[in-house]
Coordinates of C-alpha atoms in Angstrom, one line a residue:
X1 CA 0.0 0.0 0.0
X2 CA 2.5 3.0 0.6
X3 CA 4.8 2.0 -2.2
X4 CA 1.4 2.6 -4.3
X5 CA 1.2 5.9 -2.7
X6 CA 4.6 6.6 -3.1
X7 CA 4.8 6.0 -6.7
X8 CA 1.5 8.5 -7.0
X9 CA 3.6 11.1 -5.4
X10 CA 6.4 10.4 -7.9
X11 CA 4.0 11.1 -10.5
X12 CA 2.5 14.0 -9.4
X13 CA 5.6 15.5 -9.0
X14 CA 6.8 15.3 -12.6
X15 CA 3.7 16.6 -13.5
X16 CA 5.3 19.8 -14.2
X17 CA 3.6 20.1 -17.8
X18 CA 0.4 19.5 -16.5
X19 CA -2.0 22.8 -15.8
X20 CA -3.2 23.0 -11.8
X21 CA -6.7 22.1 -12.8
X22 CA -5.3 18.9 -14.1
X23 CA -3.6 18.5 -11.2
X24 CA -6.2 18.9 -8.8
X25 CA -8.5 16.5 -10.8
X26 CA -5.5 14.0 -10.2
X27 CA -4.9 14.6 -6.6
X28 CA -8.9 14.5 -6.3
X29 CA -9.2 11.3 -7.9
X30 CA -6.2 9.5 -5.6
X31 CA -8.4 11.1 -2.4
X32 CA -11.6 9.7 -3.9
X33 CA -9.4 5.9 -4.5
X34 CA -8.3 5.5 -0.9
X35 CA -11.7 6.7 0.7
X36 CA -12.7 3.8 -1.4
X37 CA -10.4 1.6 -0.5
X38 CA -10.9 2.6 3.4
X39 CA -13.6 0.1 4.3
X40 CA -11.9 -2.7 2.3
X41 CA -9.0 -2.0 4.6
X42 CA -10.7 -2.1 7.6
X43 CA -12.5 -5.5 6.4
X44 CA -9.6 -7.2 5.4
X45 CA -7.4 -6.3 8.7
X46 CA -10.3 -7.4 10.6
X47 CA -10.6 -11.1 8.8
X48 CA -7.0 -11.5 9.2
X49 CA -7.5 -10.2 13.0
X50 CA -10.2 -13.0 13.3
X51 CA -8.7 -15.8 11.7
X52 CA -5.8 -16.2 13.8
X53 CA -5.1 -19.4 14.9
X54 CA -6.4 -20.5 18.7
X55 CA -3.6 -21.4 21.2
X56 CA -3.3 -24.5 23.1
X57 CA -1.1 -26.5 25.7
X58 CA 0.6 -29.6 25.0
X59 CA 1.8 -31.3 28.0
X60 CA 4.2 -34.1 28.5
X61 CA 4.0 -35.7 31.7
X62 CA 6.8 -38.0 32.8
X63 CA 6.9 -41.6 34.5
X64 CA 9.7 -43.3 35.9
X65 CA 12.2 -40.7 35.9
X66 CA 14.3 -40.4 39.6
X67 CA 12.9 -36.8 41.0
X68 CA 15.2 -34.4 39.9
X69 CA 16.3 -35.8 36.7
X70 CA 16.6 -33.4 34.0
X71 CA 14.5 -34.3 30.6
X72 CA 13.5 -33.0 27.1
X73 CA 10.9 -32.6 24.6
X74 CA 11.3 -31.1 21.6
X75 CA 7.8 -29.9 20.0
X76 CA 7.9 -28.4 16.0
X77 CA 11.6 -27.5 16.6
X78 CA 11.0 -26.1 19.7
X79 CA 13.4 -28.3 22.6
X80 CA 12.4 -27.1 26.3
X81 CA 13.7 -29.2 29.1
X82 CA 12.4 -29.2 33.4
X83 CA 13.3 -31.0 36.5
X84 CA 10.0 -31.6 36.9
X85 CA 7.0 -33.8 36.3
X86 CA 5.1 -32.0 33.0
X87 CA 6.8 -29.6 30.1
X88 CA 4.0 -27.7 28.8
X89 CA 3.8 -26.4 25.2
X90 CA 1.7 -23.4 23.8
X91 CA 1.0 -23.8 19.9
X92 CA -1.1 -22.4 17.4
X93 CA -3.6 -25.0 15.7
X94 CA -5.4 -26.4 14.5
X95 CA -2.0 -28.5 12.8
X96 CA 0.1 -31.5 12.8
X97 CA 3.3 -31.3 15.0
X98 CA 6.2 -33.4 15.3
X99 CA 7.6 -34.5 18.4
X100 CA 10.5 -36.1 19.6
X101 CA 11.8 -37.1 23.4
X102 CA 15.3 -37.3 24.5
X103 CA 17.0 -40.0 26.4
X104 CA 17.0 -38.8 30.4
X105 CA 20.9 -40.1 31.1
X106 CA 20.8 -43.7 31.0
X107 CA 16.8 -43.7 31.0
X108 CA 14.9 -44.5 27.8
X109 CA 11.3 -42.7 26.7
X110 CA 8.4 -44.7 25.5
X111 CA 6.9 -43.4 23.3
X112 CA 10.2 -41.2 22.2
X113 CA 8.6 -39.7 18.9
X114 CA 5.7 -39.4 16.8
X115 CA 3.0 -37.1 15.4
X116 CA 0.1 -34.8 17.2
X117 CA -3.0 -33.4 15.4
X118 CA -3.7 -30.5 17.4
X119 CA -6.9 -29.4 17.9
X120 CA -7.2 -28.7 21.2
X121 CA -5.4 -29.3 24.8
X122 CA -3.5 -32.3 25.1
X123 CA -1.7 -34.5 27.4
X124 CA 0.7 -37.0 26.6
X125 CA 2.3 -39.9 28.8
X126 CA 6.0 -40.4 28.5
X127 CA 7.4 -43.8 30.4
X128 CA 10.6 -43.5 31.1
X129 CA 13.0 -46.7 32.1
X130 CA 16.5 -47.8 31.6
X131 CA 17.4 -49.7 28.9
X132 CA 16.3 -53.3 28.8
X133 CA 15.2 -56.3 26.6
X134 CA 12.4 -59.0 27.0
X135 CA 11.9 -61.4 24.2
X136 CA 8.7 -63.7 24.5
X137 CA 7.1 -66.4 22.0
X138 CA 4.2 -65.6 20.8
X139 CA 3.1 -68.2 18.8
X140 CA 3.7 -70.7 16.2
X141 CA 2.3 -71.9 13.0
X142 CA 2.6 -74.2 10.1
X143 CA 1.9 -73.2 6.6
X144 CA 1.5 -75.3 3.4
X145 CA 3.6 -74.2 0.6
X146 CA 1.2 -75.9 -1.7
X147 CA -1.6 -73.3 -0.9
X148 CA -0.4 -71.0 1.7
X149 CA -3.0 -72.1 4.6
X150 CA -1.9 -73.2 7.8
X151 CA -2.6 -76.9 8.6
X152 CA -2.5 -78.8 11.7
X153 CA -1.2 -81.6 9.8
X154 CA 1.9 -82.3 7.9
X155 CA 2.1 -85.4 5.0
X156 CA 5.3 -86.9 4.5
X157 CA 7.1 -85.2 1.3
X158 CA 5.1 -81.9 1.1
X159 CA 6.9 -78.8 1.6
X160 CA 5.9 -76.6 4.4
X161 CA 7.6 -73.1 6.2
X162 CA 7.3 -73.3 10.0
X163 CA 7.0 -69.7 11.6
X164 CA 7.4 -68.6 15.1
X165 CA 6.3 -65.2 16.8
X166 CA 8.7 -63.7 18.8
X167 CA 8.1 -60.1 20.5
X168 CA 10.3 -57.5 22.0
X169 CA 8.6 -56.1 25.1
X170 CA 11.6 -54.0 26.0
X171 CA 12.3 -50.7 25.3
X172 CA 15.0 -51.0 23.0
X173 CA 16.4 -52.7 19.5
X174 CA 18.2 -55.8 19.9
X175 CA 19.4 -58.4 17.6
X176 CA 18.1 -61.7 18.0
X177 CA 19.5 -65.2 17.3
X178 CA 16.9 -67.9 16.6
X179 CA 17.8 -71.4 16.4
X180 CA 15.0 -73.9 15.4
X181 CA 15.7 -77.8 15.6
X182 CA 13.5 -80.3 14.4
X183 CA 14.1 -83.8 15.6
X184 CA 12.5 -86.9 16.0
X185 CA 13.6 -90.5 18.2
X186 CA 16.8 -88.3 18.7
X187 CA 17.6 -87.7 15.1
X188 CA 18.0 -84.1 13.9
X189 CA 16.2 -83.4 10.5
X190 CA 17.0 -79.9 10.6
X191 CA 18.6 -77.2 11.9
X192 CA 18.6 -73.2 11.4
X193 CA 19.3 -70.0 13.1
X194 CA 18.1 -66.9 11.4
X195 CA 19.2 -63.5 12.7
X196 CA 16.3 -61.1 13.2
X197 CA 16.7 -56.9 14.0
X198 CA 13.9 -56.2 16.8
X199 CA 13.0 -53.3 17.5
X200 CA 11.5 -52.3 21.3
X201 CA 7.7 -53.0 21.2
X202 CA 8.2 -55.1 17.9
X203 CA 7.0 -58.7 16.7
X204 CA 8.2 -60.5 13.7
X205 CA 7.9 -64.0 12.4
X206 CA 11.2 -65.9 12.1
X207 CA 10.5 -69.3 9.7
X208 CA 12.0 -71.8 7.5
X209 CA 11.2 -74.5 4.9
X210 CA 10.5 -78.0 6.3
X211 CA 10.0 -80.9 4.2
X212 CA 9.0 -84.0 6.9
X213 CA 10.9 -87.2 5.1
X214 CA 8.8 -89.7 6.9
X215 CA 5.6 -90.0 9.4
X216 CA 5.7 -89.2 12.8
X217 CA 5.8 -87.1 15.4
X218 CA 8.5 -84.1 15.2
X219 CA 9.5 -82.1 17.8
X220 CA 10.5 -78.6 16.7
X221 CA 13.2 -77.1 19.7
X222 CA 13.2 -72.9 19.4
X223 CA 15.6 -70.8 21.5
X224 CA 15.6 -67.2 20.9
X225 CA 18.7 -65.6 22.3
X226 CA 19.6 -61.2 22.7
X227 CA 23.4 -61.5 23.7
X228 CA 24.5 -63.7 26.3
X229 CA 22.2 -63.7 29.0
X230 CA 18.8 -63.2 27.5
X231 CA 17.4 -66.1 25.8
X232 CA 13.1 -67.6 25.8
X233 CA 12.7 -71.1 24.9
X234 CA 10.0 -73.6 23.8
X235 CA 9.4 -76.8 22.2
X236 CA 6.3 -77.4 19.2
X237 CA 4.8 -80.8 18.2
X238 CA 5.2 -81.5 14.3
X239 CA 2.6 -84.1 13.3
X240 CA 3.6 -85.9 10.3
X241 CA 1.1 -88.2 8.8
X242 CA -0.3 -88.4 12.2
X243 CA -3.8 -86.4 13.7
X244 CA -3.1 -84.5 16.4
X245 CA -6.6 -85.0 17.5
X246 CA -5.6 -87.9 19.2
X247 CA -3.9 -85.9 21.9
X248 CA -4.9 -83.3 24.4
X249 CA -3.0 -79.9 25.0
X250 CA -2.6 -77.6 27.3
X251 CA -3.9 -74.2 26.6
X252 CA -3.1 -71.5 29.5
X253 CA -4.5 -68.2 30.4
X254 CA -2.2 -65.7 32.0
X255 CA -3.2 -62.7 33.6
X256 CA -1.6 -59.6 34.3
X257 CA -2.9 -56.1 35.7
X258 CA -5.4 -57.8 38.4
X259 CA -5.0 -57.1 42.2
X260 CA -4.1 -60.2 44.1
X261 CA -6.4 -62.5 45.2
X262 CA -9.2 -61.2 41.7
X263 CA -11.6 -63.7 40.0
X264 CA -11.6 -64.0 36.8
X265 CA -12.8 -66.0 34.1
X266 CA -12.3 -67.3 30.9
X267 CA -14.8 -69.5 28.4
X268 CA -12.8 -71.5 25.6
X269 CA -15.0 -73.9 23.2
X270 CA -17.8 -73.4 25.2
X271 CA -16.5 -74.3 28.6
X272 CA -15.7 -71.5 31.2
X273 CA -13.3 -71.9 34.1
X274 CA -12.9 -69.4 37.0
X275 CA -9.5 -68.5 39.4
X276 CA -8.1 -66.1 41.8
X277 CA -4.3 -66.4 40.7
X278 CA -2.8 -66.0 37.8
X279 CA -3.2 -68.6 35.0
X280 CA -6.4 -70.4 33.8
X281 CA -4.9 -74.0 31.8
X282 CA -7.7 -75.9 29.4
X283 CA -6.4 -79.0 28.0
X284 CA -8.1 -79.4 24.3
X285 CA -7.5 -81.4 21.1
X286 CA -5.6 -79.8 18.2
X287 CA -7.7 -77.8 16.5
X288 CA -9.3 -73.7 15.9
X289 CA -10.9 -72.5 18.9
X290 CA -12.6 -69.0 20.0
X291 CA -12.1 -67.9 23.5
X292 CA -13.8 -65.1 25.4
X293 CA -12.5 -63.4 28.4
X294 CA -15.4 -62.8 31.6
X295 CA -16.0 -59.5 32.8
X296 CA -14.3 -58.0 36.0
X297 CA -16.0 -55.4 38.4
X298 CA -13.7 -51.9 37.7
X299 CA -11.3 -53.7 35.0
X300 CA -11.8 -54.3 30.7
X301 CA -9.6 -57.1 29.5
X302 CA -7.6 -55.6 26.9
X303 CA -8.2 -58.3 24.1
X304 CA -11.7 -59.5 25.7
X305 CA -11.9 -62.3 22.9
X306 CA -9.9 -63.8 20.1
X307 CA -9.3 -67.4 18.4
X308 CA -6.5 -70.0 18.5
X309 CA -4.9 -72.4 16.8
X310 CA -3.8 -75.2 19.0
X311 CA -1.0 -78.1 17.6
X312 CA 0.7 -78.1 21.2
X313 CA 1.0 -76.1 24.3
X314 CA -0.7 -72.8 23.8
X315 CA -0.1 -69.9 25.9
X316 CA -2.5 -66.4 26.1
X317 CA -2.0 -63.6 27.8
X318 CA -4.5 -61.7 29.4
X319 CA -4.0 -58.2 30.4
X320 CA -6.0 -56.3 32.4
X321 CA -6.7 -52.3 32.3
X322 CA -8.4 -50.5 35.2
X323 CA -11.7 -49.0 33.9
X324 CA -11.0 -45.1 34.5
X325 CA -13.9 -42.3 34.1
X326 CA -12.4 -39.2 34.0
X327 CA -14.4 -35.8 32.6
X328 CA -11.8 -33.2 31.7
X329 CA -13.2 -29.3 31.4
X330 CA -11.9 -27.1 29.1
X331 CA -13.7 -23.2 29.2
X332 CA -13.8 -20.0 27.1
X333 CA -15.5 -17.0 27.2
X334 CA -17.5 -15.6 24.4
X335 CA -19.0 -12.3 23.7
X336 CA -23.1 -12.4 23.3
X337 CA -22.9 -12.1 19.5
X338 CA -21.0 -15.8 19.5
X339 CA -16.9 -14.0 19.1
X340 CA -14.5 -15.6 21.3
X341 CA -12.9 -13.6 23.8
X342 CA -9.3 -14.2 23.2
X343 CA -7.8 -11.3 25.5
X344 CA -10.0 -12.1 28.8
X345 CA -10.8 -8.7 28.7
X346 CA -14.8 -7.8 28.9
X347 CA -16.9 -4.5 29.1
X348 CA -18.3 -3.4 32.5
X349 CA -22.3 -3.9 32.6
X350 CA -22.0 -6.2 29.5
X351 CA -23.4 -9.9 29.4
X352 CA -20.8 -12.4 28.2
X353 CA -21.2 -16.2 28.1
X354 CA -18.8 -18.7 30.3
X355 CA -18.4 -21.8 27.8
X356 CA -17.2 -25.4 29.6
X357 CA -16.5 -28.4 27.8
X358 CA -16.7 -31.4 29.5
X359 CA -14.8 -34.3 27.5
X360 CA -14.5 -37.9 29.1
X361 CA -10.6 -38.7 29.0
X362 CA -10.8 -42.0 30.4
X363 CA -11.4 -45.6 29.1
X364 CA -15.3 -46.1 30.6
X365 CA -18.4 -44.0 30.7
X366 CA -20.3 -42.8 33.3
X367 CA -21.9 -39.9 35.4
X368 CA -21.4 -36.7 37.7
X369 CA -21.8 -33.0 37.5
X370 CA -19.6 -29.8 36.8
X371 CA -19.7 -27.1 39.4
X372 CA -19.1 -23.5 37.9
X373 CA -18.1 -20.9 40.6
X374 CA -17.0 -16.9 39.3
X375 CA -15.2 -15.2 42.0
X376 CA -16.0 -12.2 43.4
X377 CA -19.6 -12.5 41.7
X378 CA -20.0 -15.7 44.0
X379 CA -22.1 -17.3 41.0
X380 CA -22.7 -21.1 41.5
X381 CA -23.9 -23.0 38.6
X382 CA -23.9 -27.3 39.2
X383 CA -25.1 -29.3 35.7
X384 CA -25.1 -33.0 35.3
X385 CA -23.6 -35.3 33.0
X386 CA -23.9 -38.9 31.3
X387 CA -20.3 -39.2 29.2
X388 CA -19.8 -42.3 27.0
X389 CA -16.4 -42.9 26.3
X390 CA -14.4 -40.0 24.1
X391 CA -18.0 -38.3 24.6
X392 CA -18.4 -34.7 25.8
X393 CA -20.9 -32.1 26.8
X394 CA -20.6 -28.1 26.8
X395 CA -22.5 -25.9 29.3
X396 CA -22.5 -22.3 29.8
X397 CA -23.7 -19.8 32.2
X398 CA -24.0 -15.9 31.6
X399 CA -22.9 -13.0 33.9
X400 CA -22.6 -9.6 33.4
X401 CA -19.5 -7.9 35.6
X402 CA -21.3 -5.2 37.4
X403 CA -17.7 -3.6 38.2
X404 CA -14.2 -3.1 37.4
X405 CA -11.7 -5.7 38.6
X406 CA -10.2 -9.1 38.3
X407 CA -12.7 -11.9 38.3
X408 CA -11.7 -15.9 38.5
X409 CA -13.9 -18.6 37.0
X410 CA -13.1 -22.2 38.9
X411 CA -14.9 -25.3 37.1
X412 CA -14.8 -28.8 39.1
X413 CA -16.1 -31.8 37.7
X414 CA -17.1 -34.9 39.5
X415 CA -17.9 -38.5 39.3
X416 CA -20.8 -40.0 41.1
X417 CA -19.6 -44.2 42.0
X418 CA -21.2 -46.3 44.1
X419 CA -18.2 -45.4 46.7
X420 CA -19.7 -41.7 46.3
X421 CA -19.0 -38.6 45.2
X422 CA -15.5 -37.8 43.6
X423 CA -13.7 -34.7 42.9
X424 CA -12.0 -35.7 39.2
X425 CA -10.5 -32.1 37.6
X426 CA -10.4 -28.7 38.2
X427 CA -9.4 -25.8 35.9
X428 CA -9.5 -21.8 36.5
X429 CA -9.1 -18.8 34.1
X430 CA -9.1 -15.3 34.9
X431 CA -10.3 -12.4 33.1
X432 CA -10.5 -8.6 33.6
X433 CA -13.8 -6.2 33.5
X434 CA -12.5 -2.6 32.5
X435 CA -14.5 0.7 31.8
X436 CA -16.3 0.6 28.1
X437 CA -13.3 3.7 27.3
X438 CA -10.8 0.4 28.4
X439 CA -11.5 -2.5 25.7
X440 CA -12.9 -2.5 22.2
X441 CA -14.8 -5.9 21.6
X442 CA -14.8 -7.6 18.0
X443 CA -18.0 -7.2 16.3
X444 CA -19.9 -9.5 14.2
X445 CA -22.6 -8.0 12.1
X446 CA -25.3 -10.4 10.7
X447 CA -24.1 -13.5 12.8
X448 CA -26.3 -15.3 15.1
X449 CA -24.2 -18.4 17.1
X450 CA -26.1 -21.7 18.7
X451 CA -24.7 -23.7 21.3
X452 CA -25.2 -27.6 21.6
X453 CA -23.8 -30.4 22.9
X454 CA -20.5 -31.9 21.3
X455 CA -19.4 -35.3 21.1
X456 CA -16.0 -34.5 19.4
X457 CA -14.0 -32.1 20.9
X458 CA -11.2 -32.8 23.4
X459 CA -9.8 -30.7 25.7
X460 CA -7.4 -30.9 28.8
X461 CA -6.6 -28.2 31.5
X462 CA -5.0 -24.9 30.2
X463 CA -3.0 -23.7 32.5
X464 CA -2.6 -20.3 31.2
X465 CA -4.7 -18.3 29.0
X466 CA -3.8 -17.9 24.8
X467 CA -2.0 -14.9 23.9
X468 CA -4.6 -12.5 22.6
X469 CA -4.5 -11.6 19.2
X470 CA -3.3 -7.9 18.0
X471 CA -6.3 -5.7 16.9
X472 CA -5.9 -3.5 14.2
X473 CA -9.1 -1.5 13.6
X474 CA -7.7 2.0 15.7
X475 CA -4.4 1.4 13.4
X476 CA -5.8 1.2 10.2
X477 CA -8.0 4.5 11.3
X478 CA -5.2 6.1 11.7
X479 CA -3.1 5.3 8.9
X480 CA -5.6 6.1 6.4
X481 CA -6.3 9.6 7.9
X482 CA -2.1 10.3 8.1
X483 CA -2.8 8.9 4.2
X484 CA -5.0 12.1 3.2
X485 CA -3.3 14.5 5.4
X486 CA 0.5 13.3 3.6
X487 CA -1.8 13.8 0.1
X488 CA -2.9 16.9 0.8
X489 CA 0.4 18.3 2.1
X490 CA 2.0 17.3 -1.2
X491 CA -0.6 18.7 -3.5
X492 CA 0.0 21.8 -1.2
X493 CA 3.6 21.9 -2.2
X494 CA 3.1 21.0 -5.9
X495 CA 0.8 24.0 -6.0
X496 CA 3.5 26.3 -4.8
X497 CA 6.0 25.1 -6.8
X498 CA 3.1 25.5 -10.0
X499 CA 3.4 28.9 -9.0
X500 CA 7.2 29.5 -8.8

């Protein structure tokens, strides 16, 4: 915009051929193009003014570490670092952020990197623990060559790849040495060991080709080794022209996450066996079965049903997850025509709208009620809630400041169990009521706004309000008017020097 004024100048300046009436119809027409142009100004610097992005936090929250320990995150390029429990983030979204988490010393993250879509308040877990493998056995599996199913039974003569599962539960990579044996009456028929890369939290399937010479019953040896001193073991049936129907196996259940001393139950081919320790054991014939995991009071199984494959001893784990109902509040304050209020700055004597979203953050639905409570104004508002899981529900109460001062809004939600009342999260903002002279509020002309329910958006605590936005409707006042007065000045001075 000025280098388009300035070039006018230039040319009115070397108008020096021109007569003053034809300057004056210039200069009139360059008054008349920016009165124009004023409102479009004023439009356009107030759509950029709106359409700023909305701020939000981002907070890592740290397990494991030793208190004290010193750890980072880096967010978008951004690396901040704390002694502390939580490093908290302040982004514009809505966007897609990379982040990455350092090693604390000898300590390794879990997760240590990965991707956020950021539309709102988040919270992210980071486990830390030194450095350690655990290799398990997953499972194992025969598959024809012929046409690529897996089979129960081998034939003497047909090709076949035998393929076992093996995890890495630790937290980092590690290269893994499997030997596989197959023998039978003491005579080894084969014998391989691939080397596998693992990564931490990775399974792969380690296999070969077996082609059984004879009938019989093959036993197939694995050992999967990390190193010296890390090593899982176990031994597989091979039937070889021989139904392994004939035999029963045992297949064993084997919890984790339970308090000691917990029933729990498991149905397998239709038959359902209950225990207070650790392992439920069926013993079955070789063959496909489906398996479904009982219900315990305040836990979900994590895999609460899933089919087998059973040509030897079978094991399943079962892992446990507490069932957690926790409704998160998120507010915001809104002018009465619908415009956020991004400064926290309000008009004395004006109504304004308190906006809390309640989102359920936890892993089961349930019920309780969100107390709202505005400080000095001692407002109490109390509204009740049914949340599903990832479900949420907005409220909002209206107030009008009646004075000039700091005000505090305090939301507290709760969850009604049959133990009783409990107090889950509580959030606070603050805003300011100033003298109408004090605060201009965006306007919206022609807008009206509704409020209902949501059952998408997910928000954490903010612990400090966004960064307001600059305004620029005084500025853009201004600069126009110093536009005309530097127009006129110079039509002023091209007149006198018309005259010299």
């Amino acid at each position: 915009m000025l280098w388009t004024i300035l070039e006018c100048i230039g040319k009115i300046y070397k108008m020096q051929s021109l007569s003053v009436a034809e300057i004056m119809r210039q200069t009139a027409g360059i008054l008349i193009l920016l009165t124009l142009l004023s409102p479009a100004l004023l439009i356009v610097t107030h759509t950029s003014s709106n359409a700023s992005q909305n701020m939000f936090n981002v907070t890592f929250q740290e397990q494991g570490l030793p208190s004290g320990t010193q750890w980072s995150v880096t967010l978008n390029g951004t690396t901040k670092t704390s002694t502390g429990s939580q490093i908290t983030f302040q982004v514009n979204g809505p966007a897609y952020l990379q982040y990455s988490v350092a090693k604390a010393g000898n300590y390794i993250p879990t997760p240590s990197s990965g991707t956020l879509f950021i539309n709102s308040s988040q919270l992210i877990n980071v486990s830390f623990a030194p450095p350690f493998i655990k290799l398990i056995i997953t499972g194992f599996s025969v598959i024809s060559l012929s046409n690529g199913s897996a089979v129960p039974e081998l034939q003497p003569g047909s090709n076949y790849e035998l393929l076992v599962d093996v995890k890495n539960e630790g937290n980092v990579q590690t290269l893994i040495f499997v030997e596989e044996t197959v023998t039978m009456a003491g005579k080894v028929y084969a014998n391989v060991t691939p080397v596998e890369s693992l990564g931490a939290g990775s399974q792969t399937q380690v296999g070969f080709e077996f082609t059984p010479p004879q009938s019989g019953v093959y036993t197939l040896d694995v050992l999967v080794k990390a190193g010296s001193n890390i090593s899982v073991s176990q031994s597989f049936p091979l039937y070889v022209g021989v139904s392994p129907k004939l035999q029963l196996f045992n297949v064993t259940f084997q919890e984790q996450g339970l308090p000691s001393g917990t029933q729990w139950s498991v149905t397998l081919n239709g038959t359902t066996k209950t225990s207070t320790g650790s392992q439920i054991t069926f013993q079955v014939k070789g063959g496909k079965y489906e398996y479904s995991v009982g219900q315990v009071t305040g836990f979900q199984a994590e895999t609460p049903s899933g089919v087998i494959f059973v040509n030897g001893t079978t094991s399943v784990r079962v892992e446990f997850l507490p069932l957690v109902f926790l409704p998160t509040p998120s507010v915001k304050l809104y002018y009465a025509n619908g415009s956020p209020i991004l400064n926290f700055q309000v008009q004395v004597n004006s109504s304004f709208t308190i906006k809390v979203t309640v989102n359920n953050q936890g892993n089961y639905s349930g019920k309780g009620y969100l107390l709202v409570l505005v400080e000095p104004l001692n407002l109490t508002r109390q509204f009740n809630y049914t949340l599903p899981v990832n479900g949420s529900a907005t409220f909002q109460v209206s107030i009008t400041p009646p004075q000039a001062g700091s005000y505090t809004v305090t939301v507290s939600t709760y969850s009604v169990t049959p133990q009783g009342v409990q107090l889950e999260k509580e959030s606070s903002i603050t805003f300011t009521a100033v003298k109408p002279t004090q605060v201009s509020p965006p306007t919206k002309t022609n807008t009206t706004s509704t409020t209902t329910p949501s059952n998408t958006s997910k928000h954490t605590n903010q612990s400090s309000p966004p960064a307001p936005p600059t305004t620029g409707g005084g500025l853009n006042t201004t600069l126009i008017v110093g536009i005309v007065v530097v127009v006129v000045i110079v039509f002023a001075v091209v007149l006198i020097l018309r005259r010299r």
